[in-house]
mmCIF file of C-alpha atoms and ligand atoms in Angstrom:
data_model
loop_
_atom_site.group_PDB
_atom_site.id
_atom_site.type_symbol
_atom_site.label_atom_id
_atom_site.label_comp_id
_atom_site.label_asym_id
_atom_site.label_seq_id
_atom_site.Cartn_x
_atom_site.Cartn_y
_atom_site.Cartn_z
ATOM 1 C CA MET K 1 -0.058 -0.039 0.025
ATOM 2 C CA THR K 2 1.219 3.398 -0.843
ATOM 3 C CA GLU K 3 1.935 5.764 2.369
ATOM 4 C CA LEU K 4 -1.045 7.806 3.102
ATOM 5 C CA ARG K 5 -0.595 11.626 2.858
ATOM 6 C CA HIS K 6 -1.873 12.782 6.188
ATOM 7 C CA PHE K 7 -1.590 16.687 6.925
ATOM 8 C CA LEU K 8 -0.989 16.848 10.627
ATOM 9 C CA SER K 9 1.601 19.525 10.208
ATOM 10 C CA LEU K 10 3.017 21.441 7.237
ATOM 11 C CA SER K 11 6.170 19.259 7.348
ATOM 12 C CA ASP K 12 4.074 16.322 6.480
ATOM 13 C CA ALA K 13 3.715 17.799 3.151
ATOM 14 C CA GLY K 14 7.035 19.460 2.910
ATOM 15 C CA GLY K 15 8.120 22.509 0.866
ATOM 16 C CA GLU K 16 7.743 21.199 -2.670
ATOM 17 C CA ALA K 17 4.137 19.954 -2.019
ATOM 18 C CA ILE K 18 3.126 23.240 -0.131
ATOM 19 C CA ALA K 19 4.403 25.342 -3.268
ATOM 20 C CA ALA K 20 2.409 22.877 -5.535
ATOM 21 C CA ILE K 21 -0.760 23.510 -3.253
ATOM 22 C CA LEU K 22 -0.380 27.247 -3.309
ATOM 23 C CA ASN K 23 0.122 27.305 -7.087
ATOM 24 C CA ASP K 24 -2.946 24.920 -7.779
ATOM 25 C CA ALA K 25 -4.970 27.224 -5.374
ATOM 26 C CA GLN K 26 -4.261 30.215 -7.368
ATOM 27 C CA ASP K 27 -5.196 28.522 -10.588
ATOM 28 C CA ARG K 28 -8.302 27.153 -9.179
ATOM 29 C CA LYS K 29 -9.253 30.299 -7.576
ATOM 30 C CA ALA K 30 -8.814 32.345 -10.951
ATOM 31 C CA ALA K 31 -10.584 29.582 -13.097
ATOM 32 C CA ARG K 32 -13.845 30.141 -11.117
ATOM 33 C CA ALA K 33 -13.777 33.687 -10.284
ATOM 34 C CA GLY K 34 -17.250 35.139 -10.240
ATOM 35 C CA TRP K 35 -18.998 31.959 -10.374
ATOM 36 C CA PRO K 36 -21.811 31.106 -7.732
ATOM 37 C CA LYS K 37 -20.072 29.625 -4.719
ATOM 38 C CA GLY K 38 -21.736 26.128 -4.667
ATOM 39 C CA ARG K 39 -21.088 25.408 -8.367
ATOM 40 C CA ALA K 40 -18.529 22.709 -8.817
ATOM 41 C CA ASP K 41 -15.171 23.183 -10.630
ATOM 42 C CA ALA K 42 -15.189 22.229 -14.287
ATOM 43 C CA ASP K 43 -13.100 19.228 -13.755
ATOM 44 C CA ARG K 44 -14.853 17.983 -10.621
ATOM 45 C CA PRO K 45 -11.504 16.244 -9.421
ATOM 46 C CA LEU K 46 -13.167 14.816 -6.328
ATOM 47 C CA ASP K 47 -16.426 13.556 -7.918
ATOM 48 C CA GLY K 48 -18.060 11.095 -5.605
ATOM 49 C CA TYR K 49 -15.665 11.606 -2.890
ATOM 50 C CA VAL K 50 -16.633 12.133 0.892
ATOM 51 C CA LEU K 51 -14.642 14.093 3.701
ATOM 52 C CA ALA K 52 -15.572 13.240 7.127
ATOM 53 C CA MET K 53 -14.840 16.029 9.655
ATOM 54 C CA ILE K 54 -14.866 16.002 13.306
ATOM 55 C CA PHE K 55 -15.218 18.945 15.590
ATOM 56 C CA GLU K 56 -14.408 18.607 19.184
ATOM 57 C CA LYS K 57 -14.210 22.476 19.349
ATOM 58 C CA ASN K 58 -16.274 25.604 17.845
ATOM 59 C CA SER K 59 -15.513 26.529 14.434
ATOM 60 C CA THR K 60 -16.930 28.903 11.523
ATOM 61 C CA ARG K 61 -14.360 29.165 8.830
ATOM 62 C CA THR K 62 -12.859 25.527 9.218
ATOM 63 C CA ARG K 63 -16.343 23.969 8.957
ATOM 64 C CA VAL K 64 -17.724 26.158 5.951
ATOM 65 C CA SER K 65 -14.653 26.240 4.020
ATOM 66 C CA PHE K 66 -13.977 22.434 4.200
ATOM 67 C CA ASP K 67 -17.495 21.664 3.296
ATOM 68 C CA LEU K 68 -17.579 24.116 0.484
ATOM 69 C CA ALA K 69 -14.177 22.928 -0.852
ATOM 70 C CA MET K 70 -15.584 19.556 -1.137
ATOM 71 C CA ARG K 71 -18.665 20.727 -3.047
ATOM 72 C CA GLN K 72 -16.406 22.698 -5.402
ATOM 73 C CA LEU K 73 -14.406 19.930 -6.032
ATOM 74 C CA GLY K 74 -17.332 17.638 -6.830
ATOM 75 C CA GLY K 75 -17.652 15.763 -3.431
ATOM 76 C CA SER K 76 -19.351 16.308 -0.290
ATOM 77 C CA ALA K 77 -18.572 16.266 3.418
ATOM 78 C CA ILE K 78 -20.207 14.810 6.606
ATOM 79 C CA ILE K 79 -19.957 16.763 9.920
ATOM 80 C CA LEU K 80 -19.738 14.962 13.355
ATOM 81 C CA ASP K 81 -19.251 16.623 16.617
ATOM 82 C CA THR K 82 -18.307 15.224 20.137
ATOM 83 C CA ALA K 83 -21.725 15.973 21.604
ATOM 84 C CA SER K 84 -23.733 14.030 19.153
ATOM 85 C CA SER K 85 -21.336 11.435 17.950
ATOM 86 C CA GLN K 86 -20.421 8.313 19.973
ATOM 87 C CA LEU K 87 -16.902 10.054 20.447
ATOM 88 C CA GLY K 88 -18.623 11.931 23.541
ATOM 89 C CA ARG K 89 -19.758 8.742 25.140
ATOM 90 C CA GLY K 90 -16.243 7.380 24.918
ATOM 91 C CA GLU K 91 -15.800 5.260 21.664
ATOM 92 C CA SER K 92 -12.072 5.427 21.005
ATOM 93 C CA VAL K 93 -10.477 7.314 18.509
ATOM 94 C CA GLY K 94 -8.955 4.419 17.029
ATOM 95 C CA ASP K 95 -12.521 2.570 16.502
ATOM 96 C CA THR K 96 -13.656 5.962 15.266
ATOM 97 C CA ALA K 97 -10.782 6.231 12.576
ATOM 98 C CA ARG K 98 -11.444 2.832 11.420
ATOM 99 C CA VAL K 99 -15.185 3.226 11.081
ATOM 100 C CA LEU K 100 -14.933 6.737 9.362
ATOM 101 C CA SER K 101 -12.373 5.138 7.007
ATOM 102 C CA ARG K 102 -15.021 2.840 5.920
ATOM 103 C CA PHE K 103 -17.407 5.563 4.999
ATOM 104 C CA SER K 104 -15.197 8.302 3.802
ATOM 105 C CA ASP K 105 -12.114 9.167 1.582
ATOM 106 C CA ALA K 106 -10.508 11.599 3.976
ATOM 107 C CA ILE K 107 -10.913 12.803 7.840
ATOM 108 C CA MET K 108 -10.485 16.139 9.087
ATOM 109 C CA ILE K 109 -10.274 16.648 12.623
ATOM 110 C CA ARG K 110 -10.265 19.680 15.181
ATOM 111 C CA THR K 111 -9.549 18.550 18.534
ATOM 112 C CA ASN K 112 -7.820 19.861 21.648
ATOM 113 C CA ASP K 113 -4.973 17.396 22.119
ATOM 114 C CA HIS K 114 -2.600 17.012 19.141
ATOM 115 C CA SER K 115 -1.936 13.353 20.090
ATOM 116 C CA LYS K 116 -5.495 12.617 19.405
ATOM 117 C CA ALA K 117 -5.159 13.725 15.816
ATOM 118 C CA GLU K 118 -2.130 11.677 15.732
ATOM 119 C CA GLU K 119 -3.907 8.460 17.083
ATOM 120 C CA LEU K 120 -6.634 8.977 14.378
ATOM 121 C CA ALA K 121 -4.077 9.003 11.498
ATOM 122 C CA ALA K 122 -2.332 5.947 13.050
ATOM 123 C CA ALA K 123 -5.606 3.956 12.590
ATOM 124 C CA ALA K 124 -7.063 5.378 9.664
ATOM 125 C CA SER K 125 -6.706 4.096 6.214
ATOM 126 C CA VAL K 126 -7.666 7.456 4.674
ATOM 127 C CA PRO K 127 -5.547 10.357 4.786
ATOM 128 C CA VAL K 128 -6.234 12.724 7.855
ATOM 129 C CA ILE K 129 -5.816 16.514 8.090
ATOM 130 C CA ASN K 130 -5.329 18.524 11.109
ATOM 131 C CA GLY K 131 -8.364 21.395 11.328
ATOM 132 C CA LEU K 132 -6.590 22.803 14.517
ATOM 133 C CA THR K 133 -5.115 21.219 17.549
ATOM 134 C CA ASP K 134 -3.525 22.864 20.688
ATOM 135 C CA LEU K 135 -0.280 22.651 18.917
ATOM 136 C CA SER K 136 -0.864 23.777 15.472
ATOM 137 C CA HIS K 137 -3.225 25.154 12.756
ATOM 138 C CA PRO K 138 -1.457 24.271 9.461
ATOM 139 C CA CYS K 139 -4.676 24.814 7.316
ATOM 140 C CA GLN K 140 -4.723 28.483 8.393
ATOM 141 C CA ILE K 141 -0.972 29.136 7.485
ATOM 142 C CA LEU K 142 -1.638 27.620 3.906
ATOM 143 C CA ALA K 143 -4.401 30.185 3.683
ATOM 144 C CA ASP K 144 -2.105 32.911 5.092
ATOM 145 C CA MET K 145 0.802 32.157 2.736
ATOM 146 C CA LEU K 146 -1.534 32.250 -0.223
ATOM 147 C CA THR K 147 -2.956 35.598 0.825
ATOM 148 C CA LEU K 148 0.622 36.769 1.127
ATOM 149 C CA ILE K 149 1.572 35.492 -2.558
ATOM 150 C CA GLU K 150 -1.495 37.140 -3.861
ATOM 151 C CA ARG K 151 -0.823 40.551 -2.346
ATOM 152 C CA LYS K 152 2.909 40.875 -2.715
ATOM 153 C CA GLY K 153 3.580 38.321 -5.315
ATOM 154 C CA LYS K 154 6.591 36.462 -3.568
ATOM 155 C CA LEU K 155 6.544 34.607 -0.166
ATOM 156 C CA ALA K 156 10.247 33.444 -0.089
ATOM 157 C CA GLY K 157 12.105 36.402 1.831
ATOM 158 C CA SER K 158 9.055 38.001 3.251
ATOM 159 C CA LYS K 159 9.192 39.153 6.801
ATOM 160 C CA TRP K 160 6.570 38.500 9.223
ATOM 161 C CA ALA K 161 5.970 39.713 12.774
ATOM 162 C CA TRP K 162 3.794 37.468 15.238
ATOM 163 C CA PHE K 163 2.405 39.487 18.060
ATOM 164 C CA GLY K 164 0.991 38.059 21.325
ATOM 165 C CA ASP K 165 0.556 34.553 22.036
ATOM 166 C CA GLY K 166 2.990 32.022 20.621
ATOM 167 C CA ASN K 167 -0.084 29.625 20.123
ATOM 168 C CA ASN K 168 -1.012 27.006 17.570
ATOM 169 C CA VAL K 169 -1.293 29.329 14.691
ATOM 170 C CA CYS K 170 2.164 30.999 15.665
ATOM 171 C CA ASN K 171 3.458 27.656 15.730
ATOM 172 C CA SER K 172 2.582 26.518 12.243
ATOM 173 C CA LEU K 173 3.818 29.852 10.951
ATOM 174 C CA VAL K 174 7.146 29.007 12.613
ATOM 175 C CA GLU K 175 7.136 25.750 10.629
ATOM 176 C CA ALA K 176 5.970 27.515 7.430
ATOM 177 C CA ALA K 177 9.065 29.896 7.471
ATOM 178 C CA SER K 178 11.482 27.072 7.806
ATOM 179 C CA LEU K 179 9.927 25.173 4.849
ATOM 180 C CA MET K 180 9.110 28.171 2.802
ATOM 181 C CA PHE K 181 12.249 30.476 3.134
ATOM 182 C CA PHE K 182 10.822 33.237 4.896
ATOM 183 C CA ASP K 183 11.221 35.112 8.384
ATOM 184 C CA VAL K 184 9.334 35.204 11.380
ATOM 185 C CA THR K 185 10.024 37.397 14.506
ATOM 186 C CA VAL K 186 7.826 36.728 17.481
ATOM 187 C CA ALA K 187 7.071 39.387 19.876
ATOM 188 C CA CYS K 188 5.482 37.822 22.986
ATOM 189 C CA PRO K 189 5.426 38.229 26.731
ATOM 190 C CA GLU K 190 7.735 35.976 28.633
ATOM 191 C CA GLY K 191 6.173 32.381 29.269
ATOM 192 C CA PHE K 192 4.036 32.536 25.927
ATOM 193 C CA GLU K 193 6.758 31.750 23.581
ATOM 194 C CA PRO K 194 5.919 29.331 20.502
ATOM 195 C CA ASP K 195 6.573 25.657 21.031
ATOM 196 C CA MET K 196 10.325 24.791 21.826
ATOM 197 C CA ASP K 197 10.144 21.650 19.702
ATOM 198 C CA MET K 198 8.690 23.759 16.691
ATOM 199 C CA LEU K 199 11.487 26.354 17.162
ATOM 200 C CA LYS K 200 14.213 23.914 17.352
ATOM 201 C CA ALA K 201 12.751 22.001 14.174
ATOM 202 C CA ALA K 202 12.865 25.348 12.426
ATOM 203 C CA ALA K 203 16.408 26.114 13.644
ATOM 204 C CA ALA K 204 17.539 22.849 12.248
ATOM 205 C CA ARG K 205 16.221 23.720 9.066
ATOM 206 C CA GLY K 206 18.274 26.710 9.083
ATOM 207 C CA ARG K 207 15.332 29.367 10.043
ATOM 208 C CA SER K 208 15.858 30.487 13.487
ATOM 209 C CA VAL K 209 12.992 32.403 14.717
ATOM 210 C CA PRO K 210 13.840 35.662 17.013
ATOM 211 C CA ILE K 211 11.778 35.993 19.967
ATOM 212 C CA VAL K 212 11.595 39.601 21.267
ATOM 213 C CA ARG K 213 9.682 41.327 24.001
ATOM 214 C CA ASP K 214 9.453 44.726 22.407
ATOM 215 C CA ALA K 215 6.714 44.562 19.884
ATOM 216 C CA ALA K 216 8.108 47.627 17.968
ATOM 217 C CA VAL K 217 11.312 45.866 17.397
ATOM 218 C CA ALA K 218 9.293 43.254 15.573
ATOM 219 C CA ALA K 219 7.155 45.693 13.738
ATOM 220 C CA ALA K 220 9.973 47.570 12.077
ATOM 221 C CA GLY K 221 10.322 46.580 8.569
ATOM 222 C CA ALA K 222 7.716 43.836 8.767
ATOM 223 C CA ASP K 223 5.626 42.745 5.485
ATOM 224 C CA VAL K 224 3.206 41.352 7.596
ATOM 225 C CA ILE K 225 2.093 41.829 11.158
ATOM 226 C CA ALA K 226 0.011 38.659 12.396
ATOM 227 C CA THR K 227 -1.899 38.183 15.454
ATOM 228 C CA ASP K 228 -4.505 35.995 17.034
ATOM 229 C CA THR K 229 -6.597 35.780 20.241
ATOM 230 C CA TRP K 230 -4.770 36.021 23.706
ATOM 231 C CA THR K 231 -6.666 33.208 24.868
ATOM 232 C CA SER K 232 -7.298 30.171 22.664
ATOM 233 C CA MET K 233 -10.206 27.748 22.871
ATOM 234 C CA GLY K 234 -9.717 25.539 25.823
ATOM 235 C CA GLN K 235 -7.433 27.893 27.724
ATOM 236 C CA SER K 236 -8.194 29.739 30.934
ATOM 237 C CA ASP K 237 -6.680 32.542 32.829
ATOM 238 C CA SER K 238 -7.878 35.232 30.156
ATOM 239 C CA ASP K 239 -7.517 38.084 32.611
ATOM 240 C CA ASN K 240 -3.716 37.415 33.288
ATOM 241 C CA ARG K 241 -3.401 36.921 29.384
ATOM 242 C CA ALA K 242 -5.041 40.150 28.550
ATOM 243 C CA LYS K 243 -2.680 41.970 31.115
ATOM 244 C CA VAL K 244 0.479 40.765 29.977
ATOM 245 C CA MET K 245 -0.225 40.753 26.449
ATOM 246 C CA ALA K 246 -1.594 44.249 26.162
ATOM 247 C CA PRO K 247 1.609 45.650 25.185
ATOM 248 C CA TYR K 248 1.342 43.450 21.894
ATOM 249 C CA ALA K 249 -2.005 44.823 20.655
ATOM 250 C CA VAL K 250 -1.605 45.562 17.050
ATOM 251 C CA ASN K 251 -2.939 49.344 16.569
ATOM 252 C CA GLU K 252 -2.583 52.118 13.945
ATOM 253 C CA ALA K 253 0.833 53.067 15.640
ATOM 254 C CA MET K 254 2.339 49.738 15.384
ATOM 255 C CA MET K 255 1.019 49.330 11.878
ATOM 256 C CA ALA K 256 2.910 52.704 11.020
ATOM 257 C CA ARG K 257 6.313 51.241 12.339
ATOM 258 C CA ALA K 258 5.852 48.398 9.933
ATOM 259 C CA GLY K 259 4.970 50.878 6.924
ATOM 260 C CA GLU K 260 2.170 51.521 4.892
ATOM 261 C CA ASP K 261 2.725 48.661 2.338
ATOM 262 C CA ALA K 262 2.659 45.988 5.656
ATOM 263 C CA LEU K 263 -0.378 43.729 5.813
ATOM 264 C CA PHE K 264 -2.540 43.074 8.845
ATOM 265 C CA MET K 265 -3.234 39.354 9.402
ATOM 266 C CA HIS K 266 -5.714 37.603 11.790
ATOM 267 C CA CYS K 267 -7.001 34.091 11.406
ATOM 268 C CA LEU K 268 -10.229 35.118 13.072
ATOM 269 C CA PRO K 269 -12.338 35.281 15.191
ATOM 270 C CA ALA K 270 -10.867 38.604 16.284
ATOM 271 C CA HIS K 271 -11.483 40.138 19.646
ATOM 272 C CA ARG K 272 -11.566 43.687 18.592
ATOM 273 C CA GLY K 273 -10.196 45.889 21.204
ATOM 274 C CA GLU K 274 -7.908 43.317 22.610
ATOM 275 C CA GLU K 275 -5.242 42.166 20.237
ATOM 276 C CA VAL K 276 -6.557 44.412 17.522
ATOM 277 C CA THR K 277 -8.135 47.628 17.264
ATOM 278 C CA ASP K 278 -11.093 48.243 14.769
ATOM 279 C CA ALA K 279 -9.088 50.727 12.870
ATOM 280 C CA VAL K 280 -6.547 48.172 12.116
ATOM 281 C CA ILE K 281 -8.605 45.135 11.102
ATOM 282 C CA ASP K 282 -11.239 47.157 9.230
ATOM 283 C CA GLY K 283 -8.354 49.364 7.612
ATOM 284 C CA PRO K 284 -6.931 49.341 4.322
ATOM 285 C CA GLN K 285 -3.789 46.994 5.570
ATOM 286 C CA SER K 286 -6.053 44.346 6.772
ATOM 287 C CA ALA K 287 -5.935 41.105 4.756
ATOM 288 C CA ALA K 288 -8.079 39.280 7.268
ATOM 289 C CA TRP K 289 -11.193 38.610 5.013
ATOM 290 C CA ASP K 290 -9.035 37.540 2.135
ATOM 291 C CA GLU K 291 -7.202 35.053 4.623
ATOM 292 C CA ALA K 292 -10.717 33.789 5.597
ATOM 293 C CA GLU K 293 -11.794 33.247 1.912
ATOM 294 C CA ASN K 294 -8.338 31.611 1.075
ATOM 295 C CA ARG K 295 -9.112 29.005 3.583
ATOM 296 C CA LEU K 296 -11.392 27.482 0.884
ATOM 297 C CA HIS K 297 -9.051 27.930 -1.871
ATOM 298 C CA ALA K 298 -6.047 26.417 -0.127
ATOM 299 C CA GLN K 299 -7.761 23.631 1.245
ATOM 300 C CA LYS K 300 -9.119 22.388 -2.026
ATOM 301 C CA SER K 301 -5.644 21.998 -3.485
ATOM 302 C CA LEU K 302 -4.640 20.442 0.023
ATOM 303 C CA LEU K 303 -7.465 17.931 -0.267
ATOM 304 C CA LEU K 304 -6.084 17.149 -3.839
ATOM 305 C CA TRP K 305 -2.761 16.664 -2.536
ATOM 306 C CA CYS K 306 -3.820 14.376 0.298
ATOM 307 C CA LEU K 307 -5.745 12.208 -2.099
ATOM 308 C CA GLY K 308 -2.730 12.022 -4.684
ATOM 309 C CA LYS K 309 -4.380 14.084 -7.105
ATOM 310 C CA LEU K 310 -1.666 16.780 -7.062
HETATM 311 N N1 CP M 1 -9.593 30.554 11.658
HETATM 312 C C1 CP M 1 -10.264 29.553 11.989
HETATM 313 O O1 CP M 1 -9.732 28.411 12.159
HETATM 314 O O2 CP M 1 -11.656 29.718 12.093
HETATM 315 P P1 CP M 1 -12.778 28.752 12.787
HETATM 316 O O3 CP M 1 -12.315 28.765 14.410
HETATM 317 O O4 CP M 1 -13.849 29.579 12.703
HETATM 318 O O5 CP M 1 -12.682 27.539 11.922
HETATM 319 N N1 NVA M 2 -5.616 30.338 18.523
HETATM 320 C C1 NVA M 2 -7.068 30.257 18.259
HETATM 321 C C2 NVA M 2 -7.269 29.902 16.799
HETATM 322 C C3 NVA M 2 -8.697 29.951 16.422
HETATM 323 C C4 NVA M 2 -8.975 29.851 15.030
HETATM 324 C C5 NVA M 2 -7.657 28.815 19.037
HETATM 325 O O1 NVA M 2 -7.011 27.795 19.317
HETATM 326 O O2 NVA M 2 -8.690 29.247 19.611
#
């Protein structure tokens, strides 16, 4: 049996496949510009294919974009959540993987514990996609890289600054930088750094990620300032987090330090007035809405890669 193309992290695909996914996403997006959103692409490359999605956490973008991705590729999606499936009554992840592998051609999971996604992939006989875990959010960063390419033309050599919590989205950004040859500086309070293993893996690939405490230092000369909520799903202690992360809020003064050509990125949902001001997220430098749309386009090409069609 050929090896399954799981996508639990960006490094599961590697730089070459990511580049192919991003190219294909641009081509597919251009080919259907202006079409009704539910109409299938002309080639219907996943005609008859089914994606099973498991949500153990809330979602708007991931849920809608994967569902629509399957429709546009000619296939369909089935959504399960913990509360209404047997997972919520203790059926094992392994048994769930075995059963869903009989009903579907790929599985996407959003869960808290990254090891659960790994356990699912180990027992599945179809590709498994990470739709967010406590450790990483690789689908989000695929969309963000696509957005940067659309806006700036070139990803390699770009300079990104991450503000606030060194969380799951930040971890995937660190991984992406080392695979796709761009720079990331993380500005965060002490104790909120990205995952140490992710930092070490990036450094081993020759891409060290500076961690700075002064947000203004990270902003200077950045092509992108990216941030996310200060308290991710499943985390507590939001009062303390808000206090220590306040200096990392992205406001107009911070964007001005980066320069007028710099982009603002946010995976959403945003907490307006906390990690970002209304003026920035609604302003001319914001790419947040393109990022959201690009979840769809990037994931269509990701699904094609996972299923050996790219
Ligand atoms: N950015 C993102 O993953 O959004 P959702 O939580 O709405 O899926
Ligand atoms: N870091 C956030 C991302 C949400 C898309 C979380 O995990 O809640």
